[in-house]
Coordinates of C-alpha atoms and ligand atoms in Angstrom, one line a residue:
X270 CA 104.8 280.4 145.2
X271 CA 102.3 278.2 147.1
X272 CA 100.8 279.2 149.9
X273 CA 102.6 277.5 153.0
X274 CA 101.9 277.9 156.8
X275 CA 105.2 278.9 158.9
X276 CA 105.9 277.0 162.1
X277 CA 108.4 278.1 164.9
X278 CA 109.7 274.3 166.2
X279 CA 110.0 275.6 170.3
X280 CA 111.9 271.8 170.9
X281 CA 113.2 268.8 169.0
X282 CA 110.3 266.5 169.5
X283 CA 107.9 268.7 168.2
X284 CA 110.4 269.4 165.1
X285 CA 110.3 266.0 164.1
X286 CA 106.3 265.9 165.0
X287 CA 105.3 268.0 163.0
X288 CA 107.6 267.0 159.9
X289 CA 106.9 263.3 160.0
X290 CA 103.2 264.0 160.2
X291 CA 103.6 265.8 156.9
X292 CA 105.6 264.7 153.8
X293 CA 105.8 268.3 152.5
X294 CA 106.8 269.9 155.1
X295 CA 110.4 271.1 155.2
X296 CA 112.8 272.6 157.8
X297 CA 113.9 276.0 157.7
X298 CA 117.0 276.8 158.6
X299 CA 119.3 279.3 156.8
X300 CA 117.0 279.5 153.7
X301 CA 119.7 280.0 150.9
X302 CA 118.7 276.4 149.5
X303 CA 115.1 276.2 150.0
X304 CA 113.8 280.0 149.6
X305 CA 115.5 279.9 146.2
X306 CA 114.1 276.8 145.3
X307 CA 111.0 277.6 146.6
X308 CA 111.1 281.1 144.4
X309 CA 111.9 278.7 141.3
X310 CA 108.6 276.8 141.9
X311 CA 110.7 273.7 142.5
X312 CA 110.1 272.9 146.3
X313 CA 106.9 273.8 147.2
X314 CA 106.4 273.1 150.8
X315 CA 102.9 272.9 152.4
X316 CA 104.4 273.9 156.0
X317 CA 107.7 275.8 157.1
X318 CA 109.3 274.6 159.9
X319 CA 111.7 276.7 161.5
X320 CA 114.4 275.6 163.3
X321 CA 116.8 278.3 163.7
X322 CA 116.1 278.5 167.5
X323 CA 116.5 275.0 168.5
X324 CA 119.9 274.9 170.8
X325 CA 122.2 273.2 168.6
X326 CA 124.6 275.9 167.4
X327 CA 127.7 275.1 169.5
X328 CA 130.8 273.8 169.1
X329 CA 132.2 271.9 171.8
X330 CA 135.5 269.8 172.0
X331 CA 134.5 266.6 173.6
X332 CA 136.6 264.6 176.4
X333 CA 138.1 261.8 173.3
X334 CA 138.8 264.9 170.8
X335 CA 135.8 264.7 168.9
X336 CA 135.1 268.2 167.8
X337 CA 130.5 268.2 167.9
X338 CA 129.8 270.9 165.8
X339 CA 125.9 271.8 166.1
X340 CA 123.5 271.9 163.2
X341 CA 122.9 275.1 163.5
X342 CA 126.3 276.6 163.2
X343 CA 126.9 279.0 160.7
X344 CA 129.5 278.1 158.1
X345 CA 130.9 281.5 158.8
X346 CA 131.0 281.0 162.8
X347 CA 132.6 277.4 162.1
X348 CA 135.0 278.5 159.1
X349 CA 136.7 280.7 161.9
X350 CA 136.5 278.8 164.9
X351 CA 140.1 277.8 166.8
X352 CA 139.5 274.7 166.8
X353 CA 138.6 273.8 163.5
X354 CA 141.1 276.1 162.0
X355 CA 144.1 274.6 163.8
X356 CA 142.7 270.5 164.4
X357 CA 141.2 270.7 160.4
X358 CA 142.3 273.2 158.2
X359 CA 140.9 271.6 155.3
X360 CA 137.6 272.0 156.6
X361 CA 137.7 275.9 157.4
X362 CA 139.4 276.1 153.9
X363 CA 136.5 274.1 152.0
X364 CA 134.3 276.9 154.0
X365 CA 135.6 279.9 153.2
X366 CA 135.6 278.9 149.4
X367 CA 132.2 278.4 149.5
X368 CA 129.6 280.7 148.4
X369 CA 130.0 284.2 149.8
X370 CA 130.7 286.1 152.8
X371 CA 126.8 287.1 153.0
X372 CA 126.2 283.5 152.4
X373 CA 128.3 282.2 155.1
X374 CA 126.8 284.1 157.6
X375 CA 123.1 282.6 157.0
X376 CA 124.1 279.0 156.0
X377 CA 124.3 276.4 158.8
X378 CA 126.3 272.9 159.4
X379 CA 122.8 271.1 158.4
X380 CA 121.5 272.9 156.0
X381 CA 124.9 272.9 153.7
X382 CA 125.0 269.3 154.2
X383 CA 121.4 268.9 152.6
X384 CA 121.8 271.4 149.8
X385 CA 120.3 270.5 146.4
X386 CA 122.1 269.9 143.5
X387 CA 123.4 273.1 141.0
X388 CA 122.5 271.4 138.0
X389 CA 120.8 273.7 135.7
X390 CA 117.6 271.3 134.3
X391 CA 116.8 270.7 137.9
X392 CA 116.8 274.1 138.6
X393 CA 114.6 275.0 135.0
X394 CA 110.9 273.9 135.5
X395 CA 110.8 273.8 131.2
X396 CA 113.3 271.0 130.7
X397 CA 113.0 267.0 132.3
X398 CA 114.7 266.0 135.6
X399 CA 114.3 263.0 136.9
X400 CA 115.5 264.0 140.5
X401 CA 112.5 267.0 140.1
X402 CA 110.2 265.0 138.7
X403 CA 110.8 261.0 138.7
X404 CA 110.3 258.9 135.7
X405 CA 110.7 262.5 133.3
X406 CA 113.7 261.9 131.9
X407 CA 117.3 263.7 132.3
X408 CA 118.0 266.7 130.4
X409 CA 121.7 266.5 131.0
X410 CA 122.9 263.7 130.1
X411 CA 122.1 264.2 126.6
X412 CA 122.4 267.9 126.8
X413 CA 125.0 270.4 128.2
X414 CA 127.1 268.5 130.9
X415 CA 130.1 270.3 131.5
X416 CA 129.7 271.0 135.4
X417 CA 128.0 267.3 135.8
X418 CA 129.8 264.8 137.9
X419 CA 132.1 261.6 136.1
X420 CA 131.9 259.5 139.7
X421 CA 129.0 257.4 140.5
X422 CA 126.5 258.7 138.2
X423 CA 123.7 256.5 136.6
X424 CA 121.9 256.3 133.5
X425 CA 118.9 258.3 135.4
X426 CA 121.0 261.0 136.9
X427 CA 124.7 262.7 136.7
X428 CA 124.6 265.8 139.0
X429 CA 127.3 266.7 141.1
X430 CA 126.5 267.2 144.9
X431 CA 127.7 271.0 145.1
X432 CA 128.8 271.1 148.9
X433 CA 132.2 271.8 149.8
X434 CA 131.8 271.3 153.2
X435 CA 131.0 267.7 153.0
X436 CA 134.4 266.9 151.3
X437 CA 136.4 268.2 154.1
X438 CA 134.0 266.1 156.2
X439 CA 133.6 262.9 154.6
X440 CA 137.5 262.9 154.2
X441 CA 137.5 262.8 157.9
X442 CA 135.2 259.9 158.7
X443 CA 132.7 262.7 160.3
X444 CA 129.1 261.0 161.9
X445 CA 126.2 263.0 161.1
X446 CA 123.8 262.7 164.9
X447 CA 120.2 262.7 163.5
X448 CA 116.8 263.2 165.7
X449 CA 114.4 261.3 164.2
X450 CA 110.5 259.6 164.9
X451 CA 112.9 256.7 166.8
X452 CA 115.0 258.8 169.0
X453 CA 118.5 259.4 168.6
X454 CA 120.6 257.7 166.1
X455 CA 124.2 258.1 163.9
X456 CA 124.8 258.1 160.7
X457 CA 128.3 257.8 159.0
X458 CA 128.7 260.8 156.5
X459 CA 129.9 258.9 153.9
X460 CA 126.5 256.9 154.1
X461 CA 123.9 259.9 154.5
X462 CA 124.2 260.7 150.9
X463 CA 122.6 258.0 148.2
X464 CA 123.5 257.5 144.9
X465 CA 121.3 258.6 142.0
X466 CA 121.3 254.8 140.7
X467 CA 117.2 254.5 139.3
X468 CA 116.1 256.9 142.1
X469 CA 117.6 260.5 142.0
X470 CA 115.2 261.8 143.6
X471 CA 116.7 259.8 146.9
X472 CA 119.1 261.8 147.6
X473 CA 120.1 260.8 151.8
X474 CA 119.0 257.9 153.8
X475 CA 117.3 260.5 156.1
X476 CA 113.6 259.3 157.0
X477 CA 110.8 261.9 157.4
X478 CA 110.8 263.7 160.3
X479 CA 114.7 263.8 161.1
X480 CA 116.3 266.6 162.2
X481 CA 120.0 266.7 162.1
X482 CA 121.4 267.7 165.7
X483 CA 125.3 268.0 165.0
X484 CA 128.4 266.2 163.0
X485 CA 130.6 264.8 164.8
X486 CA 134.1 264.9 163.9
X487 CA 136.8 262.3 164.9
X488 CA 140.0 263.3 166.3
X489 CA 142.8 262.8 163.6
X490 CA 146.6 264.3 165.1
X491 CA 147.5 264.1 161.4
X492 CA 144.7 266.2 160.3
X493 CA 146.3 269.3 161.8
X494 CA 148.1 269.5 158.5
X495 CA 145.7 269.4 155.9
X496 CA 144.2 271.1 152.5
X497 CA 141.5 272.1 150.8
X498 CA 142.1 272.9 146.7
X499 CA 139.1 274.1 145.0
X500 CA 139.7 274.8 140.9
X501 CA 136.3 276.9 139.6
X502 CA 135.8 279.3 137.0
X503 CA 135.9 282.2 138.9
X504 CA 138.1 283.1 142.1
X505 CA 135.2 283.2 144.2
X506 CA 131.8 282.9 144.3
X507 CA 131.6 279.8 142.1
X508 CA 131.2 275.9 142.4
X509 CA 134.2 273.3 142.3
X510 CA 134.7 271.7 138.7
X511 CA 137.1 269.7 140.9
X512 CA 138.4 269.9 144.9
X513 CA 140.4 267.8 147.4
X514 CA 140.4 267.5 150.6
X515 CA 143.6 265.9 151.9
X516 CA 145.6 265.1 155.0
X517 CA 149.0 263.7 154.8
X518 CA 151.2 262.1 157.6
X519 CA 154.5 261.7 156.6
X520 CA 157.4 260.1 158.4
X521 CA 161.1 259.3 157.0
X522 CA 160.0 260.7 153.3
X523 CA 157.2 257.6 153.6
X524 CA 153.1 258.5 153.6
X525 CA 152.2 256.8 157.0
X526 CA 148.7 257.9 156.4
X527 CA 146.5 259.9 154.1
X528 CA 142.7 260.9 153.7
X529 CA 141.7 261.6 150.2
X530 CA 138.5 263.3 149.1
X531 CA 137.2 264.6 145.6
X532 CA 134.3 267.6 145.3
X533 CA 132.9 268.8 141.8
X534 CA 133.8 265.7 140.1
X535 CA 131.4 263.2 142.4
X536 CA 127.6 262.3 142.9
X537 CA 127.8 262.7 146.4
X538 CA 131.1 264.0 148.4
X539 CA 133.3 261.4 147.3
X540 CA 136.1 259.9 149.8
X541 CA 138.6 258.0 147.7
X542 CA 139.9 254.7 149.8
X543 CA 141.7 253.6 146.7
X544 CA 143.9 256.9 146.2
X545 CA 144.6 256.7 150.1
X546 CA 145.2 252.7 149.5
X547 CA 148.1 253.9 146.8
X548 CA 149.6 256.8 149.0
X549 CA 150.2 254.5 152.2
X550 CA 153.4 253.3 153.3
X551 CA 155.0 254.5 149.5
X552 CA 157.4 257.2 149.2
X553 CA 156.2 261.0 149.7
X554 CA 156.6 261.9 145.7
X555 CA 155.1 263.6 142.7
X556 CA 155.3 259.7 141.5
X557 CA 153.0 258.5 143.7
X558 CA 150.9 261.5 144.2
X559 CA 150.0 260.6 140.4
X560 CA 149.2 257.2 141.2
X561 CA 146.9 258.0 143.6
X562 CA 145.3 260.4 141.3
X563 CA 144.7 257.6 138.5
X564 CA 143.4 255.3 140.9
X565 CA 141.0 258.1 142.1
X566 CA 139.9 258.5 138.5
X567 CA 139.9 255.2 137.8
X568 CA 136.1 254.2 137.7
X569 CA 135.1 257.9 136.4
X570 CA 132.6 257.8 133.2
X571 CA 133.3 260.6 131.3
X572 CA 131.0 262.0 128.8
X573 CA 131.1 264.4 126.1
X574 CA 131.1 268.0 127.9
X575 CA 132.5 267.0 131.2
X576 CA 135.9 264.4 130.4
X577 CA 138.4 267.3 131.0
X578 CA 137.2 266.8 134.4
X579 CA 139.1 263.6 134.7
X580 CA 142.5 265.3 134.0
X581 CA 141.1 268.6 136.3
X582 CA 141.2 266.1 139.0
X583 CA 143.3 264.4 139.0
X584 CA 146.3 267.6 138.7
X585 CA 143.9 269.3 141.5
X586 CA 144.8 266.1 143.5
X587 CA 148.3 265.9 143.0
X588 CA 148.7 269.8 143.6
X589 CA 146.9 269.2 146.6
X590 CA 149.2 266.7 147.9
X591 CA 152.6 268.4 146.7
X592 CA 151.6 271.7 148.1
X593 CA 151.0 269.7 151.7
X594 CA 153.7 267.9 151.6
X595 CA 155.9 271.4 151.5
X596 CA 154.3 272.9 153.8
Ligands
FAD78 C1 124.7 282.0 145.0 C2 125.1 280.8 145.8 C3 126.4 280.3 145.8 C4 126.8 279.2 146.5 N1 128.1 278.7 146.4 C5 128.4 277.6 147.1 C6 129.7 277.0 147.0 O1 130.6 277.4 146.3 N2 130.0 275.9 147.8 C7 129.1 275.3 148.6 O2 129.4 274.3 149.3 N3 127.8 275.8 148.7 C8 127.5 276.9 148.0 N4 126.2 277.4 148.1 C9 125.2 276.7 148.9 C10 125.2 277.1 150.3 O3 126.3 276.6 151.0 C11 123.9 276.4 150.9 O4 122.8 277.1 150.3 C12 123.8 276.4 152.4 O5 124.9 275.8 153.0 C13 122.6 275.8 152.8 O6 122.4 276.0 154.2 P1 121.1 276.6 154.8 O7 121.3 276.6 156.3 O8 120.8 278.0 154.2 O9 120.0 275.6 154.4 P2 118.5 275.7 154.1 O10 118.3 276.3 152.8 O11 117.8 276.3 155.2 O12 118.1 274.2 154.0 C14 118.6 273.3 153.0 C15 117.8 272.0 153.1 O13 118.3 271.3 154.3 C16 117.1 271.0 155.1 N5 117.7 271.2 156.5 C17 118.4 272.3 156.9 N6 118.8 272.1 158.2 C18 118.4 270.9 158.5 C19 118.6 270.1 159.7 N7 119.3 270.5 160.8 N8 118.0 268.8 159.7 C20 117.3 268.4 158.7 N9 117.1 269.1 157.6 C21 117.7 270.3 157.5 C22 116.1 272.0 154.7 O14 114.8 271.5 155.0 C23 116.3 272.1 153.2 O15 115.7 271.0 152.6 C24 125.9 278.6 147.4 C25 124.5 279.1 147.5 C26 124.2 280.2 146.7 C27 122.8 280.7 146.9
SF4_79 S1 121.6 265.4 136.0 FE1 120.1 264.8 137.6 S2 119.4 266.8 138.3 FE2 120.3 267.2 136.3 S3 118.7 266.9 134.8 FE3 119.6 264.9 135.0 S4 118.3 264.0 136.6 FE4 118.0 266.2 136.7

């Protein structure tokens, strides 16, 4: 590893300071991303900047019924929390299958939002990876794919984003509050993450020098009856090969509303407007639940290792939605 020198950020401002004056500098904040990826050679950060005891690990219920859950808030503090578990269970479900117990306790709000990629090339310092090293090539598409993602992948890049955190909160319209060189500004979840396309190594519109403060997530009454399905390899302890995140309102045996979201299958955590599009105002039914999983799929690219992931999710989806729908 590099030799680095370790920063204690005492307030915002001189967070983002000391970050934008630097381009390989890196915030520190649970350290189960970036100490491992600073083991495997791949970041190698001049400076750390530890942000652990900024104030921002809080969750408060505002006056509208936004729930502002700090950036600091550990996945295993916010997995548990009242509020979440009875306003969005799908989100303290996506938490608690993530990772590990040990895990949870160290990982915070920000730092599971800005976790790297599980692929395997990126993580292998032998083998090309265009989102490690621009312009080298990608070792996956022509190699061993099976975990790689068959929704808004490029010809440069087809890893999966591996949260499954950020499902449960792009599926409800969740703002991510960012500190940057400019002051204060929001940024829509579904818009912080980029997708591959020529530039992999892109991966959020973040600038240098922001600090995420908190997500903030929008009331939804409907939301209070909600699910998180995550289908791995192993019970625990694994990542998605496919997950949804849905919400169903359901009046007179008709879908009022719906919020769809796909992990494990997507490039980034991947809301699906067309599968909510189909499931509106038809009837609450295995028949529909299907045609809301095709049109989910629709536009997937499957490729040699990974095309039973197109069937995976689309039967994760409809389970999702029937098992809702009884409850
Ligand atoms: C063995 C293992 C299994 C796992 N399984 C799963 C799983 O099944 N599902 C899943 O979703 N995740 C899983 N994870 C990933 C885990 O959830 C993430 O490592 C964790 O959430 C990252 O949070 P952190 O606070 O430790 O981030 P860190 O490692 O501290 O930071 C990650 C990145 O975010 C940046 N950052 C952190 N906070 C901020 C901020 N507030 N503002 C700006 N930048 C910031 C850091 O600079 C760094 O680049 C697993 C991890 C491991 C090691
Ligand atoms: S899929 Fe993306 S992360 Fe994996 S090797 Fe290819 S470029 Fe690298």
């Amino acid at each position: 590893m590099p030799p680095f020198s370790y920063t204690s950020a005492l307030d915002l401002s001189s967070a983002t300071q000391l970050a934008a004056s630097d381009p390989t500098a890196r915030f520190l904040a649970g350290g189960t991303t970036l100490v491992d990826l600073m083991k495997l050679d791949i970041e190698r950060p001049t400076q750390l900047i530890d942000i652990t005891s900024l104030p921002l690990a809080e969750v408060v219920a505002l006056p509208d019924g936004t729930l502002r859950i700090g950036a600091m808030v550990r996945n295993a503090d916010l997995a548990h929390n009242e509020l979440v578990r009875t306003r969005y269970p799908m989100l303290s479900q996506a938490l608690l299958a993530g990772a590990s117990g040990q895990l949870r306790n160290m990982a915070t709000t920000g730092g599971n939002l800005l976790q790297r990629t599980r692929c395997p090339y990126f993580r292998d310092t032998a083998t090309p990876c265009n989102k490690r090293e621009p312009g080298s090539g990608c070792s996956a598409i022509g190699g061993y794919h099976r975990m790689h993602a068959v929704l808004g992948t490029s010809a440069s890049c087809i890893a999966t984003h591996p949260s499954d955190m950020a499902v449960a909160l792009v599926a409800l319209d969740a703002v991510v509050r960012v500190h940057g060189r400019a002051g204060e500004r929001v940024i829509p979840l579904a818009e912080l993450h980029r997708l591959p396309g020529d530039h992999p190594e892109r991966e959020t519109v973040l600038e240098p020098g922001d600090v995420i403060t908190a997500v903030d997530v929008p009331a939804l009454p409907f939301a209070s009856r909600s699910l998180y399905l995550k289908v791995r390899d192993r019970a625990s302890f694994a990542f998605a090969l496919a997950s949804a995140a849905v919400a169903l309102e359901v009046e007179g045996g008709r879908v009022r509303d719906a919020r769809v979201a796909l992990g494990g299958v997507g490039t980034k955590p991947w809301r699906s407007r067309d599968a909510e599009a189909v499931l509106r105002g038809r009837p609450a039914s295995r028949e529909t639940y299907r045609d809301a999983a095709r049109a989910a799929l629709a536009n997937a690219v499957p490729r040699t290792h990974n095309a039973f992931k197109i069937e995976l999710a689309q039967r994760t989806l409809v389970r999702a939605l029937t098992r809702l729908e009884r409850r």
